[in-house]
Amino acid sequence: METPPLDQEPLRVREAGSGKGVINALDKYVVWLSKIFYWVAGLGLIGMLVLVVADIIGIKVFSRPVPGGIEIVTFLAVVAAGFAMAYTAFMHGHVAVDFVVDKLPKRPKLVVSLITVLFSVGLMAVLSYYTFKYAGKLKTTGEVSMTQKIPFYPFVYGLAVCWVLTTLILIREFVRTIARAVKTWTP
């Protein structure tokens, strides 16, 4: 690793995260991937809509429902909810009850925010790990849906990947919150 020239001043705290680097590249790709996942979630939602409408028309007009329609809608619900999770975290779209935190001064707010995001990262990491384990178990046992015999494990693996991406989004938020805290505490 090359040392910077002695006559070059180090970056001030406010400029420290603004250049190119591993964190910024990771940040860009994680956000980009969360947007792609969000579109996949939208396609899952559209698929649910189309399937439910087709099922209703099939029942009412032809007296024949879509075979396995309910289980396919359930799988698509996993796609719709799971794949939207990371982008929702990125947009701060999850429900937050912060009427107490809003009354705090700026620094304690940052501390509470850091603790909350850190717990969220831990929870998502644990969810990722155990969801991957569960998907492996489902793959080993060969568990499938009742009507269409669709294997469960690909959807559970997909959900685990969604948890990993959400974890990365929350780590991104944690780093940004630390940067805000450093800017608040340094002159």
PDB file of N, CA and C in Angstrom, residues 74-178:
ATOM      1  N   THR A  74     -49.251 -18.300  -2.909  1.00  0.00           N
ATOM      2  CA  THR A  74     -48.465 -18.273  -1.676  1.00  0.00           C
ATOM      3  C   THR A  74     -46.978 -18.135  -1.979  1.00  0.00           C
ATOM      4  N   PHE A  75     -46.481 -18.879  -2.959  1.00  0.00           N
ATOM      5  CA  PHE A  75     -45.076 -18.754  -3.349  1.00  0.00           C
ATOM      6  C   PHE A  75     -44.784 -17.352  -3.890  1.00  0.00           C
ATOM      7  N   LEU A  76     -45.706 -16.820  -4.678  1.00  0.00           N
ATOM      8  CA  LEU A  76     -45.521 -15.471  -5.212  1.00  0.00           C
ATOM      9  C   LEU A  76     -45.582 -14.417  -4.103  1.00  0.00           C
ATOM     10  N   ALA A  77     -46.340 -14.688  -3.047  1.00  0.00           N
ATOM     11  CA  ALA A  77     -46.383 -13.768  -1.903  1.00  0.00           C
ATOM     12  C   ALA A  77     -45.025 -13.718  -1.206  1.00  0.00           C
ATOM     13  N   VAL A  78     -44.358 -14.867  -1.131  1.00  0.00           N
ATOM     14  CA  VAL A  78     -43.002 -14.900  -0.564  1.00  0.00           C
ATOM     15  C   VAL A  78     -42.077 -14.033  -1.414  1.00  0.00           C
ATOM     16  N   VAL A  79     -42.195 -14.160  -2.727  1.00  0.00           N
ATOM     17  CA  VAL A  79     -41.376 -13.351  -3.635  1.00  0.00           C
ATOM     18  C   VAL A  79     -41.707 -11.869  -3.457  1.00  0.00           C
ATOM     19  N   ALA A  80     -42.987 -11.533  -3.433  1.00  0.00           N
ATOM     20  CA  ALA A  80     -43.403 -10.127  -3.328  1.00  0.00           C
ATOM     21  C   ALA A  80     -42.937  -9.497  -2.017  1.00  0.00           C
ATOM     22  N   ALA A  81     -43.115 -10.192  -0.920  1.00  0.00           N
ATOM     23  CA  ALA A  81     -42.739  -9.622   0.380  1.00  0.00           C
ATOM     24  C   ALA A  81     -41.228  -9.647   0.591  1.00  0.00           C
ATOM     25  N   GLY A  82     -40.609 -10.786   0.327  1.00  0.00           N
ATOM     26  CA  GLY A  82     -39.179 -10.938   0.587  1.00  0.00           C
ATOM     27  C   GLY A  82     -38.310 -10.044  -0.276  1.00  0.00           C
ATOM     28  N   PHE A  83     -38.609  -9.998  -1.566  1.00  0.00           N
ATOM     29  CA  PHE A  83     -37.762  -9.244  -2.476  1.00  0.00           C
ATOM     30  C   PHE A  83     -37.953  -7.732  -2.346  1.00  0.00           C
ATOM     31  N   ALA A  84     -39.015  -7.296  -1.707  1.00  0.00           N
ATOM     32  CA  ALA A  84     -39.224  -5.861  -1.479  1.00  0.00           C
ATOM     33  C   ALA A  84     -38.570  -5.388  -0.185  1.00  0.00           C
ATOM     34  N   MET A  85     -38.138  -6.318   0.651  1.00  0.00           N
ATOM     35  CA  MET A  85     -37.634  -5.979   1.982  1.00  0.00           C
ATOM     36  C   MET A  85     -36.415  -5.047   1.949  1.00  0.00           C
ATOM     37  N   ALA A  86     -35.415  -5.353   1.135  1.00  0.00           N
ATOM     38  CA  ALA A  86     -34.180  -4.558   1.126  1.00  0.00           C
ATOM     39  C   ALA A  86     -34.438  -3.134   0.638  1.00  0.00           C
ATOM     40  N   TYR A  87     -35.209  -2.996  -0.422  1.00  0.00           N
ATOM     41  CA  TYR A  87     -35.486  -1.657  -0.948  1.00  0.00           C
ATOM     42  C   TYR A  87     -36.324  -0.857   0.043  1.00  0.00           C
ATOM     43  N   THR A  88     -37.230  -1.523   0.719  1.00  0.00           N
ATOM     44  CA  THR A  88     -38.036  -0.837   1.731  1.00  0.00           C
ATOM     45  C   THR A  88     -37.144  -0.349   2.866  1.00  0.00           C
ATOM     46  N   ALA A  89     -36.161  -1.164   3.260  1.00  0.00           N
ATOM     47  CA  ALA A  89     -35.204  -0.732   4.286  1.00  0.00           C
ATOM     48  C   ALA A  89     -34.366   0.439   3.773  1.00  0.00           C
ATOM     49  N   PHE A  90     -33.964   0.378   2.517  1.00  0.00           N
ATOM     50  CA  PHE A  90     -33.186   1.461   1.905  1.00  0.00           C
ATOM     51  C   PHE A  90     -33.972   2.775   1.912  1.00  0.00           C
ATOM     52  N   MET A  91     -35.260   2.704   1.638  1.00  0.00           N
ATOM     53  CA  MET A  91     -36.109   3.895   1.587  1.00  0.00           C
ATOM     54  C   MET A  91     -36.668   4.287   2.964  1.00  0.00           C
ATOM     55  N   HIS A  92     -36.284   3.571   4.008  1.00  0.00           N
ATOM     56  CA  HIS A  92     -36.801   3.796   5.365  1.00  0.00           C
ATOM     57  C   HIS A  92     -38.318   3.691   5.381  1.00  0.00           C
ATOM     58  N   GLY A  93     -38.831   2.689   4.699  1.00  0.00           N
ATOM     59  CA  GLY A  93     -40.268   2.526   4.562  1.00  0.00           C
ATOM     60  C   GLY A  93     -40.909   1.641   5.610  1.00  0.00           C
ATOM     61  N   HIS A  94     -40.109   1.064   6.500  1.00  0.00           N
ATOM     62  CA  HIS A  94     -40.690   0.213   7.532  1.00  0.00           C
ATOM     63  C   HIS A  94     -41.306   1.066   8.636  1.00  0.00           C
ATOM     64  N   VAL A  95     -42.229   0.493   9.339  1.00  0.00           N
ATOM     65  CA  VAL A  95     -42.922   1.201  10.406  1.00  0.00           C
ATOM     66  C   VAL A  95     -41.936   1.507  11.530  1.00  0.00           C
ATOM     67  N   ALA A  96     -41.916   2.751  11.962  1.00  0.00           N
ATOM     68  CA  ALA A  96     -41.048   3.157  13.062  1.00  0.00           C
ATOM     69  C   ALA A  96     -41.877   3.961  14.052  1.00  0.00           C
ATOM     70  N   VAL A  97     -41.785   3.586  15.300  1.00  0.00           N
ATOM     71  CA  VAL A  97     -42.477   4.324  16.352  1.00  0.00           C
ATOM     72  C   VAL A  97     -41.414   5.165  17.048  1.00  0.00           C
ATOM     73  N   ASP A  98     -41.350   6.433  16.674  1.00  0.00           N
ATOM     74  CA  ASP A  98     -40.275   7.270  17.198  1.00  0.00           C
ATOM     75  C   ASP A  98     -40.776   8.551  17.858  1.00  0.00           C
ATOM     76  N   PHE A  99     -41.977   8.504  18.434  1.00  0.00           N
ATOM     77  CA  PHE A  99     -42.507   9.702  19.077  1.00  0.00           C
ATOM     78  C   PHE A  99     -41.690  10.083  20.304  1.00  0.00           C
ATOM     79  N   VAL A 100     -41.023   9.132  20.951  1.00  0.00           N
ATOM     80  CA  VAL A 100     -40.162   9.441  22.095  1.00  0.00           C
ATOM     81  C   VAL A 100     -38.817   9.951  21.592  1.00  0.00           C
ATOM     82  N   VAL A 101     -38.269   9.276  20.580  1.00  0.00           N
ATOM     83  CA  VAL A 101     -36.954   9.638  20.048  1.00  0.00           C
ATOM     84  C   VAL A 101     -36.983  11.028  19.420  1.00  0.00           C
ATOM     85  N   ASP A 102     -38.092  11.420  18.822  1.00  0.00           N
ATOM     86  CA  ASP A 102     -38.198  12.746  18.204  1.00  0.00           C
ATOM     87  C   ASP A 102     -38.013  13.876  19.209  1.00  0.00           C
ATOM     88  N   LYS A 103     -38.297  13.627  20.468  1.00  0.00           N
ATOM     89  CA  LYS A 103     -38.187  14.652  21.495  1.00  0.00           C
ATOM     90  C   LYS A 103     -36.753  14.789  22.024  1.00  0.00           C
ATOM     91  N   LEU A 104     -35.875  13.855  21.655  1.00  0.00           N
ATOM     92  CA  LEU A 104     -34.490  13.885  22.125  1.00  0.00           C
ATOM     93  C   LEU A 104     -33.660  14.891  21.329  1.00  0.00           C
ATOM     94  N   PRO A 105     -32.578  15.395  21.947  1.00  0.00           N
ATOM     95  CA  PRO A 105     -31.639  16.232  21.187  1.00  0.00           C
ATOM     96  C   PRO A 105     -30.924  15.405  20.107  1.00  0.00           C
ATOM     97  N   LYS A 106     -30.178  16.089  19.246  1.00  0.00           N
ATOM     98  CA  LYS A 106     -29.579  15.450  18.072  1.00  0.00           C
ATOM     99  C   LYS A 106     -28.626  14.304  18.435  1.00  0.00           C
ATOM    100  N   ARG A 107     -27.743  14.503  19.383  1.00  0.00           N
ATOM    101  CA  ARG A 107     -26.755  13.466  19.714  1.00  0.00           C
ATOM    102  C   ARG A 107     -27.394  12.205  20.295  1.00  0.00           C
ATOM    103  N   PRO A 108     -28.275  12.321  21.291  1.00  0.00           N
ATOM    104  CA  PRO A 108     -28.930  11.096  21.775  1.00  0.00           C
ATOM    105  C   PRO A 108     -29.758  10.394  20.692  1.00  0.00           C
ATOM    106  N   LYS A 109     -30.341  11.182  19.774  1.00  0.00           N
ATOM    107  CA  LYS A 109     -31.067  10.574  18.646  1.00  0.00           C
ATOM    108  C   LYS A 109     -30.137   9.697  17.826  1.00  0.00           C
ATOM    109  N   LEU A 110     -28.932  10.196  17.575  1.00  0.00           N
ATOM    110  CA  LEU A 110     -27.956   9.423  16.802  1.00  0.00           C
ATOM    111  C   LEU A 110     -27.555   8.146  17.532  1.00  0.00           C
ATOM    112  N   VAL A 111     -27.396   8.241  18.849  1.00  0.00           N
ATOM    113  CA  VAL A 111     -27.036   7.053  19.631  1.00  0.00           C
ATOM    114  C   VAL A 111     -28.149   6.014  19.549  1.00  0.00           C
ATOM    115  N   VAL A 112     -29.385   6.451  19.725  1.00  0.00           N
ATOM    116  CA  VAL A 112     -30.525   5.530  19.623  1.00  0.00           C
ATOM    117  C   VAL A 112     -30.598   4.937  18.224  1.00  0.00           C
ATOM    118  N   SER A 113     -30.358   5.763  17.214  1.00  0.00           N
ATOM    119  CA  SER A 113     -30.376   5.286  15.831  1.00  0.00           C
ATOM    120  C   SER A 113     -29.286   4.240  15.603  1.00  0.00           C
ATOM    121  N   LEU A 114     -28.092   4.493  16.120  1.00  0.00           N
ATOM    122  CA  LEU A 114     -26.994   3.524  15.988  1.00  0.00           C
ATOM    123  C   LEU A 114     -27.339   2.192  16.645  1.00  0.00           C
ATOM    124  N   ILE A 115     -27.882   2.255  17.839  1.00  0.00           N
ATOM    125  CA  ILE A 115     -28.242   1.027  18.557  1.00  0.00           C
ATOM    126  C   ILE A 115     -29.339   0.275  17.812  1.00  0.00           C
ATOM    127  N   THR A 116     -30.339   1.000  17.336  1.00  0.00           N
ATOM    128  CA  THR A 116     -31.445   0.373  16.608  1.00  0.00           C
ATOM    129  C   THR A 116     -30.964  -0.301  15.333  1.00  0.00           C
ATOM    130  N   VAL A 117     -30.134   0.401  14.564  1.00  0.00           N
ATOM    131  CA  VAL A 117     -29.633  -0.173  13.312  1.00  0.00           C
ATOM    132  C   VAL A 117     -28.727  -1.364  13.603  1.00  0.00           C
ATOM    133  N   LEU A 118     -27.926  -1.271  14.658  1.00  0.00           N
ATOM    134  CA  LEU A 118     -27.048  -2.392  15.013  1.00  0.00           C
ATOM    135  C   LEU A 118     -27.865  -3.632  15.381  1.00  0.00           C
ATOM    136  N   PHE A 119     -28.919  -3.460  16.159  1.00  0.00           N
ATOM    137  CA  PHE A 119     -29.798  -4.591  16.481  1.00  0.00           C
ATOM    138  C   PHE A 119     -30.473  -5.135  15.223  1.00  0.00           C
ATOM    139  N   SER A 120     -30.867  -4.247  14.331  1.00  0.00           N
ATOM    140  CA  SER A 120     -31.497  -4.681  13.080  1.00  0.00           C
ATOM    141  C   SER A 120     -30.531  -5.492  12.228  1.00  0.00           C
ATOM    142  N   VAL A 121     -29.283  -5.054  12.156  1.00  0.00           N
ATOM    143  CA  VAL A 121     -28.261  -5.805  11.414  1.00  0.00           C
ATOM    144  C   VAL A 121     -28.103  -7.192  12.018  1.00  0.00           C
ATOM    145  N   GLY A 122     -28.035  -7.254  13.342  1.00  0.00           N
ATOM    146  CA  GLY A 122     -27.905  -8.552  14.008  1.00  0.00           C
ATOM    147  C   GLY A 122     -29.087  -9.462  13.729  1.00  0.00           C
ATOM    148  N   LEU A 123     -30.290  -8.909  13.806  1.00  0.00           N
ATOM    149  CA  LEU A 123     -31.490  -9.700  13.546  1.00  0.00           C
ATOM    150  C   LEU A 123     -31.506 -10.222  12.115  1.00  0.00           C
ATOM    151  N   MET A 124     -31.201  -9.364  11.151  1.00  0.00           N
ATOM    152  CA  MET A 124     -31.205  -9.787   9.744  1.00  0.00           C
ATOM    153  C   MET A 124     -30.118 -10.822   9.471  1.00  0.00           C
ATOM    154  N   ALA A 125     -28.971 -10.672  10.115  1.00  0.00           N
ATOM    155  CA  ALA A 125     -27.896 -11.653   9.934  1.00  0.00           C
ATOM    156  C   ALA A 125     -28.317 -13.017  10.480  1.00  0.00           C
ATOM    157  N   VAL A 126     -28.950 -13.020  11.641  1.00  0.00           N
ATOM    158  CA  VAL A 126     -29.438 -14.282  12.220  1.00  0.00           C
ATOM    159  C   VAL A 126     -30.527 -14.883  11.334  1.00  0.00           C
ATOM    160  N   LEU A 127     -31.449 -14.047  10.870  1.00  0.00           N
ATOM    161  CA  LEU A 127     -32.495 -14.531   9.958  1.00  0.00           C
ATOM    162  C   LEU A 127     -31.887 -15.132   8.694  1.00  0.00           C
ATOM    163  N   SER A 128     -30.873 -14.475   8.146  1.00  0.00           N
ATOM    164  CA  SER A 128     -30.204 -14.987   6.943  1.00  0.00           C
ATOM    165  C   SER A 128     -29.628 -16.372   7.199  1.00  0.00           C
ATOM    166  N   TYR A 129     -28.890 -16.489   8.276  1.00  0.00           N
ATOM    167  CA  TYR A 129     -28.223 -17.749   8.601  1.00  0.00           C
ATOM    168  C   TYR A 129     -29.233 -18.888   8.752  1.00  0.00           C
ATOM    169  N   TYR A 130     -30.238 -18.663   9.578  1.00  0.00           N
ATOM    170  CA  TYR A 130     -31.196 -19.739   9.842  1.00  0.00           C
ATOM    171  C   TYR A 130     -32.110 -20.026   8.650  1.00  0.00           C
ATOM    172  N   THR A 131     -32.363 -19.030   7.822  1.00  0.00           N
ATOM    173  CA  THR A 131     -33.160 -19.281   6.625  1.00  0.00           C
ATOM    174  C   THR A 131     -32.371 -20.123   5.633  1.00  0.00           C
ATOM    175  N   PHE A 132     -31.066 -19.858   5.502  1.00  0.00           N
ATOM    176  CA  PHE A 132     -30.227 -20.716   4.655  1.00  0.00           C
ATOM    177  C   PHE A 132     -30.202 -22.149   5.190  1.00  0.00           C
ATOM    178  N   LYS A 133     -30.076 -22.281   6.510  1.00  0.00           N
ATOM    179  CA  LYS A 133     -30.085 -23.626   7.110  1.00  0.00           C
ATOM    180  C   LYS A 133     -31.404 -24.340   6.831  1.00  0.00           C
ATOM    181  N   TYR A 134     -32.500 -23.625   6.987  1.00  0.00           N
ATOM    182  CA  TYR A 134     -33.815 -24.216   6.767  1.00  0.00           C
ATOM    183  C   TYR A 134     -34.000 -24.611   5.304  1.00  0.00           C
ATOM    184  N   ALA A 135     -33.527 -23.769   4.391  1.00  0.00           N
ATOM    185  CA  ALA A 135     -33.623 -24.093   2.961  1.00  0.00           C
ATOM    186  C   ALA A 135     -32.831 -25.361   2.651  1.00  0.00           C
ATOM    187  N   GLY A 136     -31.660 -25.494   3.258  1.00  0.00           N
ATOM    188  CA  GLY A 136     -30.866 -26.711   3.063  1.00  0.00           C
ATOM    189  C   GLY A 136     -31.592 -27.940   3.576  1.00  0.00           C
ATOM    190  N   LYS A 137     -32.256 -27.784   4.719  1.00  0.00           N
ATOM    191  CA  LYS A 137     -33.025 -28.901   5.275  1.00  0.00           C
ATOM    192  C   LYS A 137     -34.182 -29.278   4.348  1.00  0.00           C
ATOM    193  N   LEU A 138     -34.879 -28.264   3.814  1.00  0.00           N
ATOM    194  CA  LEU A 138     -35.982 -28.536   2.887  1.00  0.00           C
ATOM    195  C   LEU A 138     -35.487 -29.212   1.612  1.00  0.00           C
ATOM    196  N   LYS A 139     -34.310 -28.813   1.162  1.00  0.00           N
ATOM    197  CA  LYS A 139     -33.742 -29.431  -0.040  1.00  0.00           C
ATOM    198  C   LYS A 139     -33.392 -30.892   0.236  1.00  0.00           C
ATOM    199  N   THR A 140     -32.822 -31.145   1.405  1.00  0.00           N
ATOM    200  CA  THR A 140     -32.441 -32.510   1.778  1.00  0.00           C
ATOM    201  C   THR A 140     -33.661 -33.414   1.914  1.00  0.00           C
ATOM    202  N   THR A 141     -34.702 -32.901   2.551  1.00  0.00           N
ATOM    203  CA  THR A 141     -35.901 -33.723   2.757  1.00  0.00           C
ATOM    204  C   THR A 141     -36.767 -33.801   1.510  1.00  0.00           C
ATOM    205  N   GLY A 142     -36.564 -32.874   0.567  1.00  0.00           N
ATOM    206  CA  GLY A 142     -37.333 -32.899  -0.677  1.00  0.00           C
ATOM    207  C   GLY A 142     -38.782 -32.488  -0.512  1.00  0.00           C
ATOM    208  N   GLU A 143     -39.048 -31.620   0.449  1.00  0.00           N
ATOM    209  CA  GLU A 143     -40.430 -31.200   0.703  1.00  0.00           C
ATOM    210  C   GLU A 143     -40.974 -30.371  -0.461  1.00  0.00           C
ATOM    211  N   VAL A 144     -42.194 -30.709  -0.893  1.00  0.00           N
ATOM    212  CA  VAL A 144     -42.837 -30.038  -2.028  1.00  0.00           C
ATOM    213  C   VAL A 144     -44.262 -29.644  -1.652  1.00  0.00           C
ATOM    214  N   SER A 145     -44.852 -28.777  -2.479  1.00  0.00           N
ATOM    215  CA  SER A 145     -46.239 -28.371  -2.241  1.00  0.00           C
ATOM    216  C   SER A 145     -47.182 -29.528  -2.564  1.00  0.00           C
ATOM    217  N   MET A 146     -48.390 -29.464  -2.016  1.00  0.00           N
ATOM    218  CA  MET A 146     -49.309 -30.604  -2.117  1.00  0.00           C
ATOM    219  C   MET A 146     -49.854 -30.831  -3.522  1.00  0.00           C
ATOM    220  N   THR A 147     -50.323 -29.787  -4.184  1.00  0.00           N
ATOM    221  CA  THR A 147     -51.011 -29.971  -5.460  1.00  0.00           C
ATOM    222  C   THR A 147     -50.057 -30.011  -6.647  1.00  0.00           C
ATOM    223  N   GLN A 148     -49.234 -28.994  -6.779  1.00  0.00           N
ATOM    224  CA  GLN A 148     -48.359 -28.868  -7.946  1.00  0.00           C
ATOM    225  C   GLN A 148     -46.988 -29.521  -7.758  1.00  0.00           C
ATOM    226  N   LYS A 149     -46.694 -29.976  -6.560  1.00  0.00           N
ATOM    227  CA  LYS A 149     -45.408 -30.616  -6.243  1.00  0.00           C
ATOM    228  C   LYS A 149     -44.223 -29.681  -6.520  1.00  0.00           C
ATOM    229  N   ILE A 150     -44.416 -28.399  -6.237  1.00  0.00           N
ATOM    230  CA  ILE A 150     -43.348 -27.407  -6.395  1.00  0.00           C
ATOM    231  C   ILE A 150     -42.452 -27.491  -5.159  1.00  0.00           C
ATOM    232  N   PRO A 151     -41.130 -27.629  -5.346  1.00  0.00           N
ATOM    233  CA  PRO A 151     -40.245 -27.689  -4.173  1.00  0.00           C
ATOM    234  C   PRO A 151     -40.221 -26.349  -3.430  1.00  0.00           C
ATOM    235  N   PHE A 152     -40.159 -26.442  -2.115  1.00  0.00           N
ATOM    236  CA  PHE A 152     -40.143 -25.242  -1.279  1.00  0.00           C
ATOM    237  C   PHE A 152     -38.777 -24.559  -1.251  1.00  0.00           C
ATOM    238  N   TYR A 153     -37.705 -25.355  -1.318  1.00  0.00           N
ATOM    239  CA  TYR A 153     -36.380 -24.818  -1.018  1.00  0.00           C
ATOM    240  C   TYR A 153     -35.922 -23.660  -1.915  1.00  0.00           C
ATOM    241  N   PRO A 154     -36.260 -23.609  -3.224  1.00  0.00           N
ATOM    242  CA  PRO A 154     -35.785 -22.445  -3.993  1.00  0.00           C
ATOM    243  C   PRO A 154     -36.353 -21.118  -3.471  1.00  0.00           C
ATOM    244  N   PHE A 155     -37.586 -21.156  -3.014  1.00  0.00           N
ATOM    245  CA  PHE A 155     -38.207 -19.937  -2.495  1.00  0.00           C
ATOM    246  C   PHE A 155     -37.598 -19.551  -1.148  1.00  0.00           C
ATOM    247  N   VAL A 156     -37.260 -20.550  -0.350  1.00  0.00           N
ATOM    248  CA  VAL A 156     -36.642 -20.267   0.945  1.00  0.00           C
ATOM    249  C   VAL A 156     -35.214 -19.765   0.742  1.00  0.00           C
ATOM    250  N   TYR A 157     -34.484 -20.345  -0.218  1.00  0.00           N
ATOM    251  CA  TYR A 157     -33.158 -19.808  -0.547  1.00  0.00           C
ATOM    252  C   TYR A 157     -33.276 -18.366  -1.044  1.00  0.00           C
ATOM    253  N   GLY A 158     -34.266 -18.103  -1.883  1.00  0.00           N
ATOM    254  CA  GLY A 158     -34.486 -16.736  -2.362  1.00  0.00           C
ATOM    255  C   GLY A 158     -34.752 -15.778  -1.220  1.00  0.00           C
ATOM    256  N   LEU A 159     -35.554 -16.223  -0.257  1.00  0.00           N
ATOM    257  CA  LEU A 159     -35.840 -15.402   0.913  1.00  0.00           C
ATOM    258  C   LEU A 159     -34.570 -15.160   1.730  1.00  0.00           C
ATOM    259  N   ALA A 160     -33.726 -16.183   1.849  1.00  0.00           N
ATOM    260  CA  ALA A 160     -32.463 -16.028   2.580  1.00  0.00           C
ATOM    261  C   ALA A 160     -31.563 -14.996   1.904  1.00  0.00           C
ATOM    262  N   VAL A 161     -31.510 -15.027   0.579  1.00  0.00           N
ATOM    263  CA  VAL A 161     -30.720 -14.031  -0.156  1.00  0.00           C
ATOM    264  C   VAL A 161     -31.294 -12.632   0.080  1.00  0.00           C
ATOM    265  N   CYS A 162     -32.605 -12.538   0.147  1.00  0.00           N
ATOM    266  CA  CYS A 162     -33.244 -11.247   0.445  1.00  0.00           C
ATOM    267  C   CYS A 162     -32.842 -10.745   1.824  1.00  0.00           C
ATOM    268  N   TRP A 163     -32.762 -11.652   2.801  1.00  0.00           N
ATOM    269  CA  TRP A 163     -32.331 -11.257   4.148  1.00  0.00           C
ATOM    270  C   TRP A 163     -30.885 -10.769   4.116  1.00  0.00           C
ATOM    271  N   VAL A 164     -30.030 -11.443   3.329  1.00  0.00           N
ATOM    272  CA  VAL A 164     -28.626 -11.023   3.229  1.00  0.00           C
ATOM    273  C   VAL A 164     -28.547  -9.614   2.639  1.00  0.00           C
ATOM    274  N   LEU A 165     -29.296  -9.371   1.580  1.00  0.00           N
ATOM    275  CA  LEU A 165     -29.284  -8.044   0.965  1.00  0.00           C
ATOM    276  C   LEU A 165     -29.820  -6.990   1.935  1.00  0.00           C
ATOM    277  N   THR A 166     -30.843  -7.331   2.682  1.00  0.00           N
ATOM    278  CA  THR A 166     -31.370  -6.398   3.683  1.00  0.00           C
ATOM    279  C   THR A 166     -30.322  -6.129   4.757  1.00  0.00           C
ATOM    280  N   THR A 167     -29.570  -7.164   5.140  1.00  0.00           N
ATOM    281  CA  THR A 167     -28.481  -6.989   6.105  1.00  0.00           C
ATOM    282  C   THR A 167     -27.452  -6.008   5.561  1.00  0.00           C
ATOM    283  N   LEU A 168     -27.090  -6.155   4.286  1.00  0.00           N
ATOM    284  CA  LEU A 168     -26.114  -5.242   3.678  1.00  0.00           C
ATOM    285  C   LEU A 168     -26.649  -3.811   3.616  1.00  0.00           C
ATOM    286  N   ILE A 169     -27.920  -3.661   3.316  1.00  0.00           N
ATOM    287  CA  ILE A 169     -28.534  -2.320   3.306  1.00  0.00           C
ATOM    288  C   ILE A 169     -28.476  -1.716   4.710  1.00  0.00           C
ATOM    289  N   LEU A 170     -28.745  -2.527   5.725  1.00  0.00           N
ATOM    290  CA  LEU A 170     -28.707  -2.021   7.099  1.00  0.00           C
ATOM    291  C   LEU A 170     -27.279  -1.713   7.544  1.00  0.00           C
ATOM    292  N   ILE A 171     -26.299  -2.506   7.082  1.00  0.00           N
ATOM    293  CA  ILE A 171     -24.893  -2.190   7.373  1.00  0.00           C
ATOM    294  C   ILE A 171     -24.537  -0.848   6.739  1.00  0.00           C
ATOM    295  N   ARG A 172     -25.005  -0.638   5.526  1.00  0.00           N
ATOM    296  CA  ARG A 172     -24.818   0.649   4.842  1.00  0.00           C
ATOM    297  C   ARG A 172     -25.397   1.776   5.689  1.00  0.00           C
ATOM    298  N   GLU A 173     -26.598   1.570   6.208  1.00  0.00           N
ATOM    299  CA  GLU A 173     -27.241   2.576   7.052  1.00  0.00           C
ATOM    300  C   GLU A 173     -26.442   2.796   8.337  1.00  0.00           C
ATOM    301  N   PHE A 174     -25.910   1.723   8.901  1.00  0.00           N
ATOM    302  CA  PHE A 174     -25.105   1.821  10.118  1.00  0.00           C
ATOM    303  C   PHE A 174     -23.860   2.677   9.864  1.00  0.00           C
ATOM    304  N   VAL A 175     -23.168   2.425   8.747  1.00  0.00           N
ATOM    305  CA  VAL A 175     -21.971   3.199   8.404  1.00  0.00           C
ATOM    306  C   VAL A 175     -22.334   4.667   8.201  1.00  0.00           C
ATOM    307  N   ARG A 176     -23.442   4.926   7.534  1.00  0.00           N
ATOM    308  CA  ARG A 176     -23.878   6.312   7.323  1.00  0.00           C
ATOM    309  C   ARG A 176     -24.244   6.986   8.648  1.00  0.00           C
ATOM    310  N   THR A 177     -24.847   6.244   9.555  1.00  0.00           N
ATOM    311  CA  THR A 177     -25.199   6.813  10.859  1.00  0.00           C
ATOM    312  C   THR A 177     -23.939   7.121  11.656  1.00  0.00           C
ATOM    313  N   ILE A 178     -22.939   6.239  11.571  1.00  0.00           N
ATOM    314  CA  ILE A 178     -21.657   6.516  12.236  1.00  0.00           C
ATOM    315  C   ILE A 178     -21.035   7.779  11.644  1.00  0.00           C
TER     316      ILE A 178
END
